[in-house]
PDB file of C-alpha atoms in Angstrom:
ATOM      1  CA  UNK F  23     -57.796  22.260 -60.838  1.00 48.00           C
ATOM      2  CA  UNK F  24     -54.613  23.731 -59.361  1.00 47.00           C
ATOM      3  CA  UNK F  25     -55.883  27.022 -59.121  1.00 50.00           C
ATOM      4  CA  UNK F  26     -58.578  25.564 -56.828  1.00 44.00           C
ATOM      5  CA  UNK F  27     -55.956  23.862 -54.710  1.00 47.00           C
ATOM      6  CA  UNK F  28     -54.000  27.113 -54.458  1.00 52.00           C
ATOM      7  CA  UNK F  29     -56.894  29.410 -53.669  1.00 51.00           C
ATOM      8  CA  UNK F  30     -58.816  27.143 -51.270  1.00 52.00           C
ATOM      9  CA  UNK F  31     -56.395  24.490 -49.912  1.00 51.00           C
ATOM     10  CA  UNK F  32     -58.252  23.425 -46.891  1.00 53.00           C
ATOM     11  CA  UNK F  33     -61.514  22.949 -48.855  1.00 51.00           C
ATOM     12  CA  UNK F  34     -59.651  20.793 -51.012  1.00 50.00           C
ATOM     13  CA  UNK F  35     -57.985  18.532 -48.550  1.00 54.00           C
ATOM     14  CA  UNK F  36     -61.484  18.243 -46.592  1.00 54.00           C
ATOM     15  CA  UNK F  37     -63.256  17.160 -49.977  1.00 53.00           C
ATOM     16  CA  UNK F  38     -60.487  14.787 -50.587  1.00 53.00           C
ATOM     17  CA  UNK F  39     -60.460  13.243 -47.095  1.00 53.00           C
ATOM     18  CA  UNK F  40     -64.217  13.016 -47.260  1.00 49.00           C
ATOM     19  CA  UNK F  41     -64.053  10.841 -50.620  1.00 49.00           C
ATOM     20  CA  UNK F  42     -61.827   8.399 -49.016  1.00 48.00           C
ATOM     21  CA  UNK F  43     -58.403   9.657 -50.238  1.00 45.00           C
ATOM     22  CA  UNK F  44     -55.195  10.017 -48.458  1.00 46.00           C
ATOM     23  CA  UNK F  45     -53.979  13.375 -48.858  1.00 45.00           C
ATOM     24  CA  UNK F  46     -50.293  14.084 -48.323  1.00 45.00           C
ATOM     25  CA  UNK F  47     -51.097  17.963 -48.615  1.00 43.00           C
ATOM     26  CA  UNK F  48     -52.711  18.113 -45.131  1.00 47.00           C
ATOM     27  CA  UNK F  49     -50.916  20.098 -42.932  1.00 47.00           C
ATOM     28  CA  UNK F  50     -51.439  19.656 -39.204  1.00 47.00           C
ATOM     29  CA  UNK F  51     -51.419  22.506 -37.015  1.00 52.00           C
ATOM     30  CA  UNK F  52     -50.868  20.692 -33.812  1.00 55.00           C
ATOM     31  CA  UNK F  53     -47.387  19.116 -34.464  1.00 66.00           C
ATOM     32  CA  UNK F  54     -46.262  18.107 -30.954  1.00 74.00           C
ATOM     33  CA  UNK F  55     -47.023  18.033 -27.270  1.00 80.00           C
ATOM     34  CA  UNK F  56     -46.975  21.240 -25.183  1.00 86.00           C
ATOM     35  CA  UNK F  57     -44.496  21.509 -22.250  1.00 89.00           C
ATOM     36  CA  UNK F  58     -47.127  21.194 -19.728  1.00 91.00           C
ATOM     37  CA  UNK F  59     -48.139  17.905 -21.098  1.00 90.00           C
ATOM     38  CA  UNK F  60     -44.726  16.491 -21.172  1.00 92.00           C
ATOM     39  CA  UNK F  61     -44.001  17.707 -17.243  1.00 95.00           C
ATOM     40  CA  UNK F  62     -47.307  15.933 -16.360  1.00 94.00           C
ATOM     41  CA  UNK F  63     -46.468  12.823 -17.982  1.00 94.00           C
ATOM     42  CA  UNK F  64     -42.907  12.612 -16.687  1.00 96.00           C
ATOM     43  CA  UNK F  65     -44.709  13.455 -13.224  1.00 96.00           C
ATOM     44  CA  UNK F  66     -47.001  10.534 -13.554  1.00 96.00           C
ATOM     45  CA  UNK F  67     -44.192   8.092 -15.054  1.00 96.00           C
ATOM     46  CA  UNK F  68     -41.798   9.211 -11.910  1.00 96.00           C
ATOM     47  CA  UNK F  69     -44.479   8.693  -9.527  1.00 96.00           C
ATOM     48  CA  UNK F  70     -45.425   5.054 -10.933  1.00 96.00           C
ATOM     49  CA  UNK F  71     -41.618   4.304 -10.821  1.00 96.00           C
ATOM     50  CA  UNK F  72     -41.334   5.309  -7.253  1.00 96.00           C
ATOM     51  CA  UNK F  73     -44.062   3.261  -6.073  1.00 95.00           C
ATOM     52  CA  UNK F  74     -42.810   0.228  -8.138  1.00 95.00           C
ATOM     53  CA  UNK F  75     -39.392   0.502  -6.828  1.00 95.00           C
ATOM     54  CA  UNK F  76     -40.975   0.575  -3.112  1.00 94.00           C
ATOM     55  CA  UNK F  77     -42.631  -2.258  -3.665  1.00 94.00           C
ATOM     56  CA  UNK F  78     -39.550  -4.257  -5.210  1.00 94.00           C
ATOM     57  CA  UNK F  79     -37.472  -3.032  -2.000  1.00 95.00           C
ATOM     58  CA  UNK F  80     -40.261  -4.114   0.304  1.00 95.00           C
ATOM     59  CA  UNK F  81     -40.308  -7.474  -1.276  1.00 96.00           C
ATOM     60  CA  UNK F  82     -36.629  -7.800  -0.976  1.00 95.00           C
ATOM     61  CA  UNK F  83     -36.778  -6.904   2.747  1.00 93.00           C
ATOM     62  CA  UNK F  84     -39.506  -9.634   3.462  1.00 94.00           C
ATOM     63  CA  UNK F  85     -37.684 -12.228   1.489  1.00 95.00           C
ATOM     64  CA  UNK F  86     -34.484 -11.582   3.346  1.00 91.00           C
ATOM     65  CA  UNK F  87     -36.464 -11.788   6.804  1.00 91.00           C
ATOM     66  CA  UNK F  88     -38.343 -15.095   5.804  1.00 93.00           C
ATOM     67  CA  UNK F  89     -34.821 -16.417   4.966  1.00 93.00           C
ATOM     68  CA  UNK F  90     -33.345 -15.676   8.159  1.00 92.00           C
ATOM     69  CA  UNK F  91     -36.482 -16.877  10.027  1.00 93.00           C
ATOM     70  CA  UNK F  92     -36.335 -20.120   8.355  1.00 93.00           C
ATOM     71  CA  UNK F  93     -32.641 -20.607   9.041  1.00 93.00           C
ATOM     72  CA  UNK F  94     -33.097 -19.616  12.665  1.00 93.00           C
ATOM     73  CA  UNK F  95     -36.086 -22.097  13.081  1.00 92.00           C
ATOM     74  CA  UNK F  96     -34.175 -24.962  11.453  1.00 93.00           C
ATOM     75  CA  UNK F  97     -31.069 -24.296  13.692  1.00 93.00           C
ATOM     76  CA  UNK F  98     -33.364 -24.220  16.829  1.00 93.00           C
ATOM     77  CA  UNK F  99     -34.811 -27.284  15.940  1.00 93.00           C
ATOM     78  CA  UNK F 100     -31.429 -28.963  15.526  1.00 94.00           C
ATOM     79  CA  UNK F 101     -30.194 -27.546  19.016  1.00 94.00           C
ATOM     80  CA  UNK F 102     -33.362 -28.808  20.542  1.00 92.00           C
ATOM     81  CA  UNK F 103     -32.802 -32.407  18.899  1.00 92.00           C
ATOM     82  CA  UNK F 104     -29.376 -32.268  20.441  1.00 92.00           C
ATOM     83  CA  UNK F 105     -30.509 -31.686  23.932  1.00 91.00           C
ATOM     84  CA  UNK F 106     -33.351 -34.553  23.638  1.00 90.00           C
ATOM     85  CA  UNK F 107     -30.665 -36.870  22.367  1.00 91.00           C
ATOM     86  CA  UNK F 108     -28.528 -36.118  25.637  1.00 89.00           C
ATOM     87  CA  UNK F 109     -31.439 -37.104  27.870  1.00 87.00           C
ATOM     88  CA  UNK F 110     -33.058 -35.524  30.502  1.00 88.00           C
ATOM     89  CA  UNK F 111     -31.506 -31.983  30.967  1.00 89.00           C
ATOM     90  CA  UNK F 112     -29.731 -30.393  33.767  1.00 91.00           C
ATOM     91  CA  UNK F 113     -30.695 -27.044  35.130  1.00 92.00           C
ATOM     92  CA  UNK F 114     -28.432 -24.703  33.384  1.00 93.00           C
ATOM     93  CA  UNK F 115     -28.126 -21.275  31.229  1.00 95.00           C
ATOM     94  CA  UNK F 116     -25.701 -21.539  28.159  1.00 94.00           C
ATOM     95  CA  UNK F 117     -25.202 -19.502  24.970  1.00 94.00           C
ATOM     96  CA  UNK F 118     -23.011 -20.128  21.941  1.00 93.00           C
ATOM     97  CA  UNK F 119     -22.709 -19.583  18.136  1.00 94.00           C
ATOM     98  CA  UNK F 120     -23.940 -22.113  15.588  1.00 92.00           C
ATOM     99  CA  UNK F 121     -21.079 -23.552  13.421  1.00 92.00           C
ATOM    100  CA  UNK F 122     -23.338 -23.834  10.478  1.00 90.00           C
ATOM    101  CA  UNK F 123     -24.116 -19.997  10.659  1.00 90.00           C
ATOM    102  CA  UNK F 124     -21.659 -17.776  12.805  1.00 90.00           C
ATOM    103  CA  UNK F 125     -24.208 -14.773  12.509  1.00 92.00           C
ATOM    104  CA  UNK F 126     -26.691 -16.814  14.415  1.00 94.00           C
ATOM    105  CA  UNK F 127     -26.368 -17.195  18.361  1.00 94.00           C
ATOM    106  CA  UNK F 128     -28.324 -19.180  20.656  1.00 95.00           C
ATOM    107  CA  UNK F 129     -29.252 -18.741  24.213  1.00 96.00           C
ATOM    108  CA  UNK F 130     -30.305 -21.726  26.239  1.00 95.00           C
ATOM    109  CA  UNK F 131     -32.186 -21.916  29.576  1.00 96.00           C
ATOM    110  CA  UNK F 132     -33.392 -25.016  31.245  1.00 95.00           C
ATOM    111  CA  UNK F 133     -35.372 -24.642  34.664  1.00 94.00           C
ATOM    112  CA  UNK F 134     -37.546 -26.778  36.525  1.00 92.00           C
ATOM    113  CA  UNK F 135     -41.390 -26.642  36.793  1.00 90.00           C
ATOM    114  CA  UNK F 136     -43.418 -28.590  39.231  1.00 86.00           C
ATOM    115  CA  UNK F 137     -46.896 -29.727  39.037  1.00 84.00           C
ATOM    116  CA  UNK F 138     -47.988 -30.830  42.527  1.00 83.00           C
ATOM    117  CA  UNK F 139     -50.548 -33.632  41.120  1.00 86.00           C
ATOM    118  CA  UNK F 140     -47.735 -35.112  38.919  1.00 81.00           C
ATOM    119  CA  UNK F 141     -45.082 -37.552  40.547  1.00 81.00           C
ATOM    120  CA  UNK F 142     -42.330 -36.515  38.088  1.00 84.00           C
ATOM    121  CA  UNK F 143     -40.029 -33.789  37.676  1.00 86.00           C
ATOM    122  CA  UNK F 144     -40.520 -31.527  34.437  1.00 91.00           C
ATOM    123  CA  UNK F 145     -38.047 -29.135  32.981  1.00 93.00           C
ATOM    124  CA  UNK F 146     -38.618 -26.375  30.543  1.00 94.00           C
ATOM    125  CA  UNK F 147     -36.180 -25.764  27.834  1.00 95.00           C
ATOM    126  CA  UNK F 148     -36.121 -22.335  26.405  1.00 96.00           C
ATOM    127  CA  UNK F 149     -34.010 -21.717  23.331  1.00 95.00           C
ATOM    128  CA  UNK F 150     -33.831 -18.308  21.735  1.00 95.00           C
ATOM    129  CA  UNK F 151     -31.791 -17.650  18.582  1.00 95.00           C
ATOM    130  CA  UNK F 152     -30.539 -14.205  17.744  1.00 94.00           C
ATOM    131  CA  UNK F 153     -29.135 -12.793  14.507  1.00 91.00           C
ATOM    132  CA  UNK F 154     -28.727  -9.391  12.922  1.00 85.00           C
ATOM    133  CA  UNK F 155     -26.526  -8.174  15.806  1.00 84.00           C
ATOM    134  CA  UNK F 156     -29.238  -9.307  18.332  1.00 81.00           C
ATOM    135  CA  UNK F 157     -32.141  -7.090  16.681  1.00 87.00           C
ATOM    136  CA  UNK F 158     -33.943 -10.316  15.560  1.00 89.00           C
ATOM    137  CA  UNK F 159     -34.803 -13.221  17.445  1.00 90.00           C
ATOM    138  CA  UNK F 160     -36.738 -16.443  17.303  1.00 91.00           C
ATOM    139  CA  UNK F 161     -37.743 -18.200  20.607  1.00 93.00           C
ATOM    140  CA  UNK F 162     -38.942 -22.245  21.046  1.00 92.00           C
ATOM    141  CA  UNK F 163     -39.499 -23.663  24.093  1.00 93.00           C
ATOM    142  CA  UNK F 164     -40.320 -27.438  25.013  1.00 92.00           C
ATOM    143  CA  UNK F 165     -40.953 -29.393  28.316  1.00 92.00           C
ATOM    144  CA  UNK F 166     -39.172 -32.487  29.134  1.00 90.00           C
ATOM    145  CA  UNK F 167     -40.336 -35.074  32.042  1.00 87.00           C
ATOM    146  CA  UNK F 168     -38.040 -37.630  33.608  1.00 80.00           C
ATOM    147  CA  UNK F 169     -40.066 -40.734  33.753  1.00 71.00           C
TER     148      UNK F 169
END
């Protein structure tokens, strides 16, 4: 039998595999990956990683913008509530910085608006909140009547 293995090793291995035996004499001709296969797999992984990192970066930017917009709208509502509590506003233009968030600035403009059929005076209050050194802003308006 040993002479059969030595003279025809691959035939012996094939017969053993067909019979259901696990043969540790089997020598594989393909022992690894080619350099081209490695380069292609690295390129695919690099492209996938770049896409994922871009998506994470975009998500962080959107989360930051959403946070700042929420802060700006909350500060604007608070400022408009203060104006409403002061009563009927005078015609004016003002600006300032919020004490709660110094990076947010506000600009207030109050101007009259007349409707001939109404017998009351209306004031339009426009409040604009800026942040990110004036690159981003949020504007809210309301009308107040003196009746």
